[in-house]
């Protein structure tokens, strides 16, 4: 059985993440989406919220499982007997960080390999921070995150409904 882990913070999950999840799920028999619980960033959404949002938006994908993890990614991979990590590359700026991370993981766990998928061009600019910044000011985030997630992000900033108010303003 071919298994892989797609790890990340997913704070919140974006359409770019979902694109990688959908494409990865076709490459393996079982895909674990690993939601990081010990990020240095202070997350907007709790780990349970992030896990539940991912479960909702991947409910149509039978071979995708959403789990949280803390500690080292390679330990999480070993625990679930997974030898493949999947990461998305949006632009060349991601490359240096991703290469260092994959090489470190390979030294720590030589049996675990990292595969990079190029992010679809239409999401190459996207990040969870951009989504949060747009939502904070009541901007339209419906092109950035799955429909089910839009209001959950606005609710965090109490900005739901402000989009129409903002239209027509400078
Ligand atoms: N579409 C849209 N956005 C994407 C994306 C895509 N396909 N791929 C990455 N991003 C964005 C994310 O939204 C995120 O944006 P933000 O910084 O604004 O929040 C950013 O790129 C990077 O996020 P993510 O892919 O979630 O990675 P991360 O840096 O938060 O976490 C881990 C990376 C979880 C893989 C890594 O930190 C890890 O393994 N941690 C465990 C500890 C460990 O083992 N450390 C040793 C590794 S060297």
Tab-separated table of N, CA and C in Angstrom, residues 5-167:
chain	number	residue	atom	x	y	z
A	5	UNK	N	2.414	11.402	3.454
A	5	UNK	CA	1.943	12.450	4.374
A	5	UNK	C	2.098	13.792	3.685
A	6	UNK	N	1.059	14.595	3.748
A	6	UNK	CA	1.168	15.998	3.303
A	6	UNK	C	1.050	16.847	4.575
A	7	UNK	N	2.178	17.359	5.077
A	7	UNK	CA	2.149	18.098	6.341
A	7	UNK	C	2.044	19.604	6.141
A	8	UNK	N	1.571	20.285	7.161
A	8	UNK	CA	1.524	21.751	7.097
A	8	UNK	C	0.802	22.323	8.293
A	9	UNK	N	0.726	23.643	8.320
A	9	UNK	CA	0.015	24.320	9.408
A	9	UNK	C	-1.474	24.466	9.083
A	10	UNK	N	-1.782	24.711	7.834
A	10	UNK	CA	-3.171	24.815	7.365
A	10	UNK	C	-3.987	25.788	8.225
A	11	UNK	N	-3.461	26.990	8.389
A	11	UNK	CA	-4.101	27.970	9.290
A	11	UNK	C	-4.562	29.209	8.520
A	12	UNK	N	-5.603	29.134	7.717
A	12	UNK	CA	-6.474	27.988	7.427
A	12	UNK	C	-6.060	27.316	6.122
A	13	UNK	N	-6.731	26.165	5.849
A	13	UNK	CA	-6.535	25.487	4.558
A	13	UNK	C	-6.972	26.421	3.432
A	14	UNK	N	-6.173	26.461	2.369
A	14	UNK	CA	-6.505	27.316	1.219
A	14	UNK	C	-6.839	26.430	0.008
A	15	UNK	N	-7.285	27.055	-1.062
A	15	UNK	CA	-7.546	26.302	-2.301
A	15	UNK	C	-6.244	25.718	-2.854
A	16	UNK	N	-5.133	26.391	-2.569
A	16	UNK	CA	-3.826	25.876	-3.003
A	16	UNK	C	-3.488	24.574	-2.293
A	17	UNK	N	-3.728	24.537	-0.970
A	17	UNK	CA	-3.508	23.282	-0.232
A	17	UNK	C	-4.421	22.179	-0.774
A	18	UNK	N	-5.681	22.554	-0.988
A	18	UNK	CA	-6.666	21.556	-1.431
A	18	UNK	C	-6.282	20.973	-2.792
A	19	UNK	N	-5.731	21.827	-3.635
A	19	UNK	CA	-5.266	21.374	-4.950
A	19	UNK	C	-4.162	20.313	-4.779
A	20	UNK	N	-3.228	20.571	-3.863
A	20	UNK	CA	-2.150	19.595	-3.632
A	20	UNK	C	-2.736	18.302	-3.034
A	21	UNK	N	-3.690	18.446	-2.109
A	21	UNK	CA	-4.293	17.255	-1.477
A	21	UNK	C	-4.990	16.399	-2.546
A	22	UNK	N	-5.777	17.050	-3.395
A	22	UNK	CA	-6.515	16.291	-4.420
A	22	UNK	C	-5.558	15.567	-5.373
A	23	UNK	N	-4.541	16.287	-5.811
A	23	UNK	CA	-3.608	15.667	-6.770
A	23	UNK	C	-2.791	14.560	-6.096
A	24	UNK	N	-2.378	14.787	-4.833
A	24	UNK	CA	-1.592	13.757	-4.129
A	24	UNK	C	-2.421	12.506	-3.888
A	25	UNK	N	-3.700	12.713	-3.603
A	25	UNK	CA	-4.554	11.559	-3.271
A	25	UNK	C	-4.693	10.607	-4.468
A	26	UNK	N	-4.408	11.138	-5.662
A	26	UNK	CA	-4.476	10.266	-6.847
A	26	UNK	C	-3.174	9.493	-7.055
A	27	UNK	N	-2.126	9.939	-6.380
A	27	UNK	CA	-0.815	9.304	-6.582
A	27	UNK	C	-0.562	8.165	-5.613
A	28	UNK	N	-1.318	8.130	-4.511
A	28	UNK	CA	-1.063	7.123	-3.473
A	28	UNK	C	-2.364	6.419	-3.095
A	29	UNK	N	-2.211	5.305	-2.367
A	29	UNK	CA	-3.416	4.592	-1.912
A	29	UNK	C	-4.030	5.283	-0.699
A	30	UNK	N	-3.134	5.831	0.152
A	30	UNK	CA	-3.632	6.466	1.373
A	30	UNK	C	-2.821	7.737	1.647
A	31	UNK	N	-3.526	8.843	1.794
A	31	UNK	CA	-2.838	10.115	2.066
A	31	UNK	C	-3.224	10.623	3.456
A	32	UNK	N	-2.207	10.859	4.268
A	32	UNK	CA	-2.454	11.463	5.586
A	32	UNK	C	-2.114	12.946	5.476
A	33	UNK	N	-3.068	13.788	5.796
A	33	UNK	CA	-2.775	15.225	5.886
A	33	UNK	C	-2.418	15.481	7.351
A	34	UNK	N	-1.179	15.882	7.588
A	34	UNK	CA	-0.682	16.063	8.960
A	34	UNK	C	-0.735	17.527	9.353
A	35	UNK	N	-1.534	17.826	10.353
A	35	UNK	CA	-1.712	19.217	10.788
A	35	UNK	C	-0.785	19.478	11.967
A	36	UNK	N	0.135	20.401	11.764
A	36	UNK	CA	1.160	20.665	12.781
A	36	UNK	C	0.572	21.335	14.020
A	37	UNK	N	0.905	20.760	15.174
A	37	UNK	CA	0.368	21.264	16.438
A	37	UNK	C	1.409	22.014	17.260
A	38	UNK	N	2.644	22.121	16.767
A	38	UNK	CA	3.650	22.814	17.580
A	38	UNK	C	4.349	23.922	16.801
A	39	UNK	N	3.536	24.575	15.952
A	39	UNK	CA	4.120	25.613	15.121
A	39	UNK	C	4.612	26.787	15.971
A	40	UNK	N	5.706	27.392	15.553
A	40	UNK	CA	6.203	28.590	16.218
A	40	UNK	C	5.251	29.763	16.007
A	41	UNK	N	4.482	29.687	14.908
A	41	UNK	CA	3.509	30.751	14.628
A	41	UNK	C	2.375	30.616	15.654
A	42	UNK	N	1.782	31.757	16.073
A	42	UNK	CA	0.602	31.573	16.933
A	42	UNK	C	-0.623	31.503	16.023
A	43	UNK	N	-1.226	30.323	15.953
A	43	UNK	CA	-2.255	30.114	14.937
A	43	UNK	C	-3.563	30.834	15.228
A	44	UNK	N	-4.276	31.173	14.158
A	44	UNK	CA	-5.606	31.779	14.281
A	44	UNK	C	-6.604	30.709	14.708
A	45	UNK	N	-6.465	29.528	14.127
A	45	UNK	CA	-7.380	28.424	14.418
A	45	UNK	C	-6.667	27.394	15.303
A	46	UNK	N	-7.410	26.834	16.252
A	46	UNK	CA	-6.833	25.778	17.087
A	46	UNK	C	-6.565	24.562	16.202
A	47	UNK	N	-5.773	23.665	16.705
A	47	UNK	CA	-5.457	22.489	15.897
A	47	UNK	C	-6.720	21.676	15.610
A	48	UNK	N	-7.637	21.599	16.580
A	48	UNK	CA	-8.888	20.850	16.341
A	48	UNK	C	-9.724	21.527	15.251
A	49	UNK	N	-9.749	22.852	15.283
A	49	UNK	CA	-10.503	23.574	14.242
A	49	UNK	C	-9.895	23.311	12.867
A	50	UNK	N	-8.568	23.333	12.802
A	50	UNK	CA	-7.899	23.114	11.510
A	50	UNK	C	-8.143	21.698	10.996
A	51	UNK	N	-8.082	20.731	11.936
A	51	UNK	CA	-8.348	19.337	11.549
A	51	UNK	C	-9.785	19.206	11.039
A	52	UNK	N	-10.735	19.795	11.768
A	52	UNK	CA	-12.147	19.661	11.364
A	52	UNK	C	-12.434	20.332	10.027
A	53	UNK	N	-11.807	21.502	9.801
A	53	UNK	CA	-12.006	22.178	8.508
A	53	UNK	C	-11.476	21.304	7.371
A	54	UNK	N	-10.307	20.709	7.595
A	54	UNK	CA	-9.739	19.846	6.549
A	54	UNK	C	-10.616	18.621	6.311
A	55	UNK	N	-11.179	18.088	7.399
A	55	UNK	CA	-12.067	16.927	7.233
A	55	UNK	C	-13.271	17.307	6.384
A	56	UNK	N	-13.820	18.485	6.650
A	56	UNK	CA	-14.999	18.928	5.881
A	56	UNK	C	-14.678	19.059	4.395
A	57	UNK	N	-13.560	19.722	4.098
A	57	UNK	CA	-13.290	20.018	2.681
A	57	UNK	C	-12.729	18.822	1.908
A	58	UNK	N	-12.371	17.746	2.630
A	58	UNK	CA	-11.874	16.548	1.923
A	58	UNK	C	-12.840	15.369	2.085
A	59	UNK	N	-14.066	15.667	2.523
A	59	UNK	CA	-14.999	14.570	2.840
A	59	UNK	C	-15.318	13.692	1.617
A	60	UNK	N	-15.101	14.225	0.415
A	60	UNK	CA	-15.371	13.424	-0.792
A	60	UNK	C	-14.169	12.573	-1.208
A	61	UNK	N	-13.060	12.688	-0.491
A	61	UNK	CA	-11.857	11.936	-0.870
A	61	UNK	C	-11.680	10.743	0.082
A	62	UNK	N	-12.025	9.555	-0.401
A	62	UNK	CA	-12.079	8.378	0.473
A	62	UNK	C	-10.729	7.956	1.043
A	63	UNK	N	-9.657	8.239	0.324
A	63	UNK	CA	-8.355	7.751	0.794
A	63	UNK	C	-7.549	8.824	1.533
A	64	UNK	N	-8.233	9.863	1.973
A	64	UNK	CA	-7.532	10.940	2.687
A	64	UNK	C	-7.942	10.935	4.167
A	65	UNK	N	-6.917	10.935	5.020
A	65	UNK	CA	-7.157	10.946	6.468
A	65	UNK	C	-6.511	12.200	7.051
A	66	UNK	N	-7.205	12.866	7.964
A	66	UNK	CA	-6.655	14.093	8.562
A	66	UNK	C	-6.254	13.795	10.009
A	67	UNK	N	-4.980	14.043	10.322
A	67	UNK	CA	-4.491	13.797	11.677
A	67	UNK	C	-3.641	14.982	12.111
A	68	UNK	N	-3.605	15.243	13.404
A	68	UNK	CA	-2.683	16.281	13.883
A	68	UNK	C	-1.418	15.594	14.379
A	69	UNK	N	-0.338	16.381	14.419
A	69	UNK	CA	0.893	15.833	14.997
A	69	UNK	C	1.673	16.942	15.668
A	70	UNK	N	2.492	16.521	16.641
A	70	UNK	CA	3.433	17.474	17.223
A	70	UNK	C	4.786	16.781	17.241
A	71	UNK	N	5.834	17.546	17.452
A	71	UNK	CA	7.167	16.944	17.405
A	71	UNK	C	7.673	16.887	15.979
A	72	UNK	N	8.564	15.952	15.744
A	72	UNK	CA	9.212	15.889	14.433
A	72	UNK	C	8.339	15.190	13.392
A	73	UNK	N	8.386	15.734	12.190
A	73	UNK	CA	7.629	15.151	11.081
A	73	UNK	C	8.084	13.712	10.793
A	74	UNK	N	9.383	13.472	10.869
A	74	UNK	CA	9.865	12.114	10.547
A	74	UNK	C	9.375	11.100	11.581
A	75	UNK	N	9.212	11.540	12.842
A	75	UNK	CA	8.680	10.615	13.861
A	75	UNK	C	7.213	10.293	13.569
A	76	UNK	N	6.493	11.321	13.118
A	76	UNK	CA	5.080	11.127	12.734
A	76	UNK	C	5.010	10.146	11.547
A	77	UNK	N	5.928	10.337	10.594
A	77	UNK	CA	5.952	9.453	9.420
A	77	UNK	C	6.259	8.007	9.842
A	78	UNK	N	7.227	7.843	10.721
A	78	UNK	CA	7.599	6.489	11.167
A	78	UNK	C	6.440	5.828	11.919
A	79	UNK	N	5.808	6.630	12.782
A	79	UNK	CA	4.699	6.093	13.585
A	79	UNK	C	3.605	5.515	12.677
A	80	UNK	N	3.393	6.172	11.543
A	80	UNK	CA	2.322	5.717	10.634
A	80	UNK	C	2.863	4.891	9.467
A	81	UNK	N	4.137	4.500	9.590
A	81	UNK	CA	4.786	3.662	8.567
A	81	UNK	C	4.656	4.259	7.162
A	82	UNK	N	4.942	5.557	7.110
A	82	UNK	CA	4.867	6.274	5.840
A	82	UNK	C	6.283	6.642	5.412
A	83	UNK	N	6.589	6.392	4.142
A	83	UNK	CA	7.952	6.680	3.680
A	83	UNK	C	8.001	7.814	2.663
A	84	UNK	N	6.879	8.469	2.474
A	84	UNK	CA	6.858	9.571	1.503
A	84	UNK	C	6.194	10.800	2.105
A	85	UNK	N	6.901	11.916	1.996
A	85	UNK	CA	6.346	13.209	2.415
A	85	UNK	C	6.070	13.995	1.141
A	86	UNK	N	4.929	14.640	1.089
A	86	UNK	CA	4.615	15.470	-0.080
A	86	UNK	C	4.600	16.928	0.341
A	87	UNK	N	5.263	17.754	-0.445
A	87	UNK	CA	5.233	19.200	-0.200
A	87	UNK	C	4.927	19.909	-1.514
A	88	UNK	N	4.242	21.037	-1.397
A	88	UNK	CA	3.947	21.837	-2.589
A	88	UNK	C	5.007	22.911	-2.757
A	89	UNK	N	5.395	23.154	-3.985
A	89	UNK	CA	6.330	24.251	-4.270
A	89	UNK	C	5.586	25.306	-5.079
A	90	UNK	N	5.480	26.502	-4.508
A	90	UNK	CA	4.738	27.552	-5.209
A	90	UNK	C	5.626	28.340	-6.154
A	91	UNK	N	6.814	28.638	-5.694
A	91	UNK	CA	7.726	29.479	-6.492
A	91	UNK	C	9.145	29.149	-6.064
A	92	UNK	N	10.077	29.721	-6.756
A	92	UNK	CA	11.483	29.423	-6.468
A	92	UNK	C	11.843	29.849	-5.030
A	93	UNK	N	11.108	30.825	-4.517
A	93	UNK	CA	11.362	31.295	-3.143
A	93	UNK	C	11.089	30.206	-2.109
A	94	UNK	N	10.220	29.270	-2.418
A	94	UNK	CA	9.954	28.161	-1.486
A	94	UNK	C	11.099	27.151	-1.472
A	95	UNK	N	11.867	27.146	-2.578
A	95	UNK	CA	12.764	26.029	-2.827
A	95	UNK	C	13.843	25.854	-1.758
A	96	UNK	N	14.473	26.976	-1.392
A	96	UNK	CA	15.610	26.881	-0.473
A	96	UNK	C	15.196	26.271	0.870
A	97	UNK	N	14.092	26.786	1.404
A	97	UNK	CA	13.565	26.303	2.682
A	97	UNK	C	13.148	24.837	2.574
A	98	UNK	N	12.449	24.531	1.492
A	98	UNK	CA	11.946	23.162	1.315
A	98	UNK	C	13.092	22.170	1.119
A	99	UNK	N	14.120	22.607	0.394
A	99	UNK	CA	15.263	21.721	0.160
A	99	UNK	C	15.961	21.425	1.490
A	100	UNK	N	16.199	22.470	2.280
A	100	UNK	CA	16.869	22.282	3.575
A	100	UNK	C	16.036	21.358	4.465
A	101	UNK	N	14.732	21.559	4.456
A	101	UNK	CA	13.865	20.736	5.303
A	101	UNK	C	13.893	19.280	4.842
A	102	UNK	N	13.819	19.085	3.538
A	102	UNK	CA	13.793	17.695	3.043
A	102	UNK	C	15.138	17.007	3.285
A	103	UNK	N	16.224	17.784	3.159
A	103	UNK	CA	17.533	17.168	3.389
A	103	UNK	C	17.715	16.830	4.866
A	104	UNK	N	17.251	17.725	5.741
A	104	UNK	CA	17.335	17.445	7.184
A	104	UNK	C	16.525	16.192	7.514
A	105	UNK	N	15.327	16.134	6.961
A	105	UNK	CA	14.479	14.966	7.225
A	105	UNK	C	15.123	13.686	6.705
A	106	UNK	N	15.827	13.810	5.597
A	106	UNK	CA	16.458	12.624	5.005
A	106	UNK	C	17.639	12.140	5.839
A	107	UNK	N	18.360	13.109	6.446
A	107	UNK	CA	19.460	12.710	7.340
A	107	UNK	C	18.878	12.027	8.576
A	108	UNK	N	17.797	12.611	9.105
A	108	UNK	CA	17.178	12.058	10.315
A	108	UNK	C	16.504	10.710	10.040
A	109	UNK	N	15.960	10.564	8.840
A	109	UNK	CA	15.236	9.328	8.511
A	109	UNK	C	15.489	8.992	7.041
A	110	UNK	N	16.597	8.291	6.761
A	110	UNK	CA	16.968	8.020	5.362
A	110	UNK	C	15.907	7.249	4.583
A	111	UNK	N	15.045	6.546	5.290
A	111	UNK	CA	14.017	5.746	4.588
A	111	UNK	C	12.840	6.605	4.136
A	112	UNK	N	12.810	7.872	4.599
A	112	UNK	CA	11.686	8.754	4.241
A	112	UNK	C	12.118	9.728	3.136
A	113	UNK	N	11.402	9.722	2.033
A	113	UNK	CA	11.712	10.612	0.908
A	113	UNK	C	10.683	11.722	0.797
A	114	UNK	N	11.103	12.848	0.226
A	114	UNK	CA	10.158	13.950	0.011
A	114	UNK	C	9.914	14.109	-1.487
A	115	UNK	N	8.656	14.240	-1.829
A	115	UNK	CA	8.277	14.493	-3.221
A	115	UNK	C	7.659	15.883	-3.289
A	116	UNK	N	8.078	16.673	-4.263
A	116	UNK	CA	7.527	18.023	-4.420
A	116	UNK	C	6.539	18.061	-5.575
A	117	UNK	N	5.399	18.651	-5.324
A	117	UNK	CA	4.435	18.891	-6.400
A	117	UNK	C	4.416	20.387	-6.661
A	118	UNK	N	4.401	20.757	-7.930
A	118	UNK	CA	4.291	22.191	-8.196
A	118	UNK	C	2.853	22.630	-7.937
A	119	UNK	N	2.702	23.733	-7.248
A	119	UNK	CA	1.373	24.265	-6.979
A	119	UNK	C	0.786	24.794	-8.287
A	120	UNK	N	-0.507	24.574	-8.495
A	120	UNK	CA	-1.130	25.095	-9.716
A	120	UNK	C	-0.860	26.589	-9.826
A	121	UNK	N	-0.602	27.021	-11.047
A	121	UNK	CA	-0.210	28.410	-11.288
A	121	UNK	C	-1.187	29.405	-10.672
A	122	UNK	N	-2.475	29.073	-10.722
A	122	UNK	CA	-3.460	30.051	-10.238
A	122	UNK	C	-3.404	30.250	-8.721
A	123	UNK	N	-2.693	29.340	-8.015
A	123	UNK	CA	-2.561	29.510	-6.562
A	123	UNK	C	-1.125	29.826	-6.144
A	124	UNK	N	-0.275	30.131	-7.102
A	124	UNK	CA	1.151	30.276	-6.812
A	124	UNK	C	1.443	31.429	-5.849
A	125	UNK	N	0.567	32.413	-5.800
A	125	UNK	CA	0.778	33.599	-4.963
A	125	UNK	C	0.184	33.432	-3.563
A	126	UNK	N	-0.592	32.359	-3.381
A	126	UNK	CA	-1.467	32.259	-2.211
A	126	UNK	C	-0.743	31.760	-0.960
A	127	UNK	N	-1.115	32.298	0.195
A	127	UNK	CA	-0.641	31.749	1.470
A	127	UNK	C	-1.735	31.946	2.496
A	128	UNK	N	-1.653	31.224	3.587
A	128	UNK	CA	-2.643	31.377	4.659
A	128	UNK	C	-2.579	32.794	5.235
A	129	UNK	N	-1.377	33.380	5.295
A	129	UNK	CA	-1.252	34.748	5.830
A	129	UNK	C	-1.998	35.753	4.963
A	130	UNK	N	-1.908	35.578	3.649
A	130	UNK	CA	-2.620	36.494	2.741
A	130	UNK	C	-4.124	36.390	2.986
A	131	UNK	N	-4.610	35.163	3.140
A	131	UNK	CA	-6.042	34.964	3.405
A	131	UNK	C	-6.446	35.689	4.688
A	132	UNK	N	-5.622	35.538	5.731
A	132	UNK	CA	-5.952	36.156	7.028
A	132	UNK	C	-5.938	37.679	6.933
A	133	UNK	N	-4.948	38.196	6.217
A	133	UNK	CA	-4.865	39.651	6.094
A	133	UNK	C	-6.075	40.204	5.333
A	134	UNK	N	-6.449	39.529	4.246
A	134	UNK	CA	-7.621	39.961	3.472
A	134	UNK	C	-8.874	39.922	4.353
A	135	UNK	N	-9.026	38.815	5.090
A	135	UNK	CA	-10.239	38.645	5.910
A	135	UNK	C	-10.303	39.674	7.029
A	136	UNK	N	-9.155	39.988	7.584
A	136	UNK	CA	-9.091	40.947	8.697
A	136	UNK	C	-9.705	42.295	8.303
A	137	UNK	N	-9.511	42.650	7.020
A	137	UNK	CA	-10.025	43.935	6.550
A	137	UNK	C	-11.312	43.780	5.747
A	138	UNK	N	-11.934	42.601	5.860
A	138	UNK	CA	-13.219	42.393	5.207
A	138	UNK	C	-13.137	42.190	3.711
A	139	UNK	N	-11.935	41.874	3.209
A	139	UNK	CA	-11.785	41.625	1.762
A	139	UNK	C	-12.416	40.297	1.358
A	140	UNK	N	-12.636	40.149	0.057
A	140	UNK	CA	-13.278	38.932	-0.460
A	140	UNK	C	-12.264	37.785	-0.506
A	141	UNK	N	-12.474	36.763	0.310
A	141	UNK	CA	-11.535	35.627	0.338
A	141	UNK	C	-12.111	34.390	-0.361
A	142	UNK	N	-13.248	34.575	-1.036
A	142	UNK	CA	-13.909	33.403	-1.620
A	142	UNK	C	-13.115	32.772	-2.771
A	143	UNK	N	-12.153	33.513	-3.317
A	143	UNK	CA	-11.330	32.931	-4.385
A	143	UNK	C	-10.089	32.229	-3.810
A	144	UNK	N	-9.913	32.332	-2.510
A	144	UNK	CA	-8.691	31.807	-1.883
A	144	UNK	C	-8.903	30.547	-1.046
A	145	UNK	N	-10.085	30.432	-0.451
A	145	UNK	CA	-10.329	29.282	0.440
A	145	UNK	C	-11.601	28.558	0.007
A	146	UNK	N	-11.722	27.272	0.369
A	146	UNK	CA	-12.947	26.555	0.008
A	146	UNK	C	-14.176	27.249	0.605
A	147	UNK	N	-15.310	27.133	-0.109
A	147	UNK	CA	-16.563	27.798	0.307
A	147	UNK	C	-16.897	27.561	1.779
A	148	UNK	N	-16.708	26.308	2.219
A	148	UNK	CA	-17.066	25.938	3.597
A	148	UNK	C	-16.245	26.681	4.648
A	149	UNK	N	-15.130	27.248	4.216
A	149	UNK	CA	-14.188	27.856	5.163
A	149	UNK	C	-14.373	29.371	5.259
A	150	UNK	N	-14.946	29.960	4.221
A	150	UNK	CA	-14.997	31.425	4.118
A	150	UNK	C	-15.537	32.076	5.402
A	151	UNK	N	-16.730	31.664	5.838
A	151	UNK	CA	-17.335	32.326	6.997
A	151	UNK	C	-16.582	32.033	8.292
A	152	UNK	N	-15.956	30.866	8.354
A	152	UNK	CA	-15.202	30.530	9.571
A	152	UNK	C	-14.040	31.520	9.756
A	153	UNK	N	-13.442	31.928	8.634
A	153	UNK	CA	-12.325	32.880	8.728
A	153	UNK	C	-12.870	34.270	9.100
A	154	UNK	N	-13.954	34.696	8.423
A	154	UNK	CA	-14.534	36.006	8.763
A	154	UNK	C	-14.954	36.050	10.228
A	155	UNK	N	-15.517	34.933	10.719
A	155	UNK	CA	-15.997	34.901	12.114
A	155	UNK	C	-14.874	35.204	13.107
A	156	UNK	N	-13.663	34.763	12.767
A	156	UNK	CA	-12.525	34.999	13.671
A	156	UNK	C	-12.236	36.498	13.811
A	157	UNK	N	-12.551	37.237	12.748
A	157	UNK	CA	-12.258	38.678	12.773
A	157	UNK	C	-13.522	39.531	12.906
A	158	UNK	N	-14.666	38.839	13.039
A	158	UNK	CA	-15.953	39.552	13.046
A	158	UNK	C	-16.085	40.482	11.854
A	159	UNK	N	-15.625	39.992	10.691
A	159	UNK	CA	-15.709	40.858	9.516
A	159	UNK	C	-16.749	40.369	8.502
A	160	UNK	N	-17.494	39.304	8.866
A	160	UNK	CA	-18.487	38.788	7.911
A	160	UNK	C	-19.454	39.892	7.544
A	161	UNK	N	-19.795	39.964	6.257
A	161	UNK	CA	-20.784	40.955	5.837
A	161	UNK	C	-20.193	42.316	5.527
A	162	UNK	N	-18.912	42.490	5.840
A	162	UNK	CA	-18.322	43.815	5.593
A	162	UNK	C	-17.960	44.033	4.128
A	163	UNK	N	-17.926	42.915	3.368
A	163	UNK	CA	-17.491	43.044	1.966
A	163	UNK	C	-18.401	44.000	1.214
A	164	UNK	N	-19.724	43.781	1.378
A	164	UNK	CA	-20.636	44.634	0.609
A	164	UNK	C	-20.538	46.080	1.084
A	165	UNK	N	-20.294	46.251	2.390
A	165	UNK	CA	-20.166	47.601	2.924
A	165	UNK	C	-18.963	48.303	2.308
A	166	UNK	N	-17.908	47.508	2.100
A	166	UNK	CA	-16.671	48.099	1.606
A	166	UNK	C	-16.744	48.441	0.125
A	167	UNK	N	-17.606	47.719	-0.607
A	167	UNK	CA	-17.675	47.957	-2.049
A	167	UNK	C	-18.013	49.419	-2.322
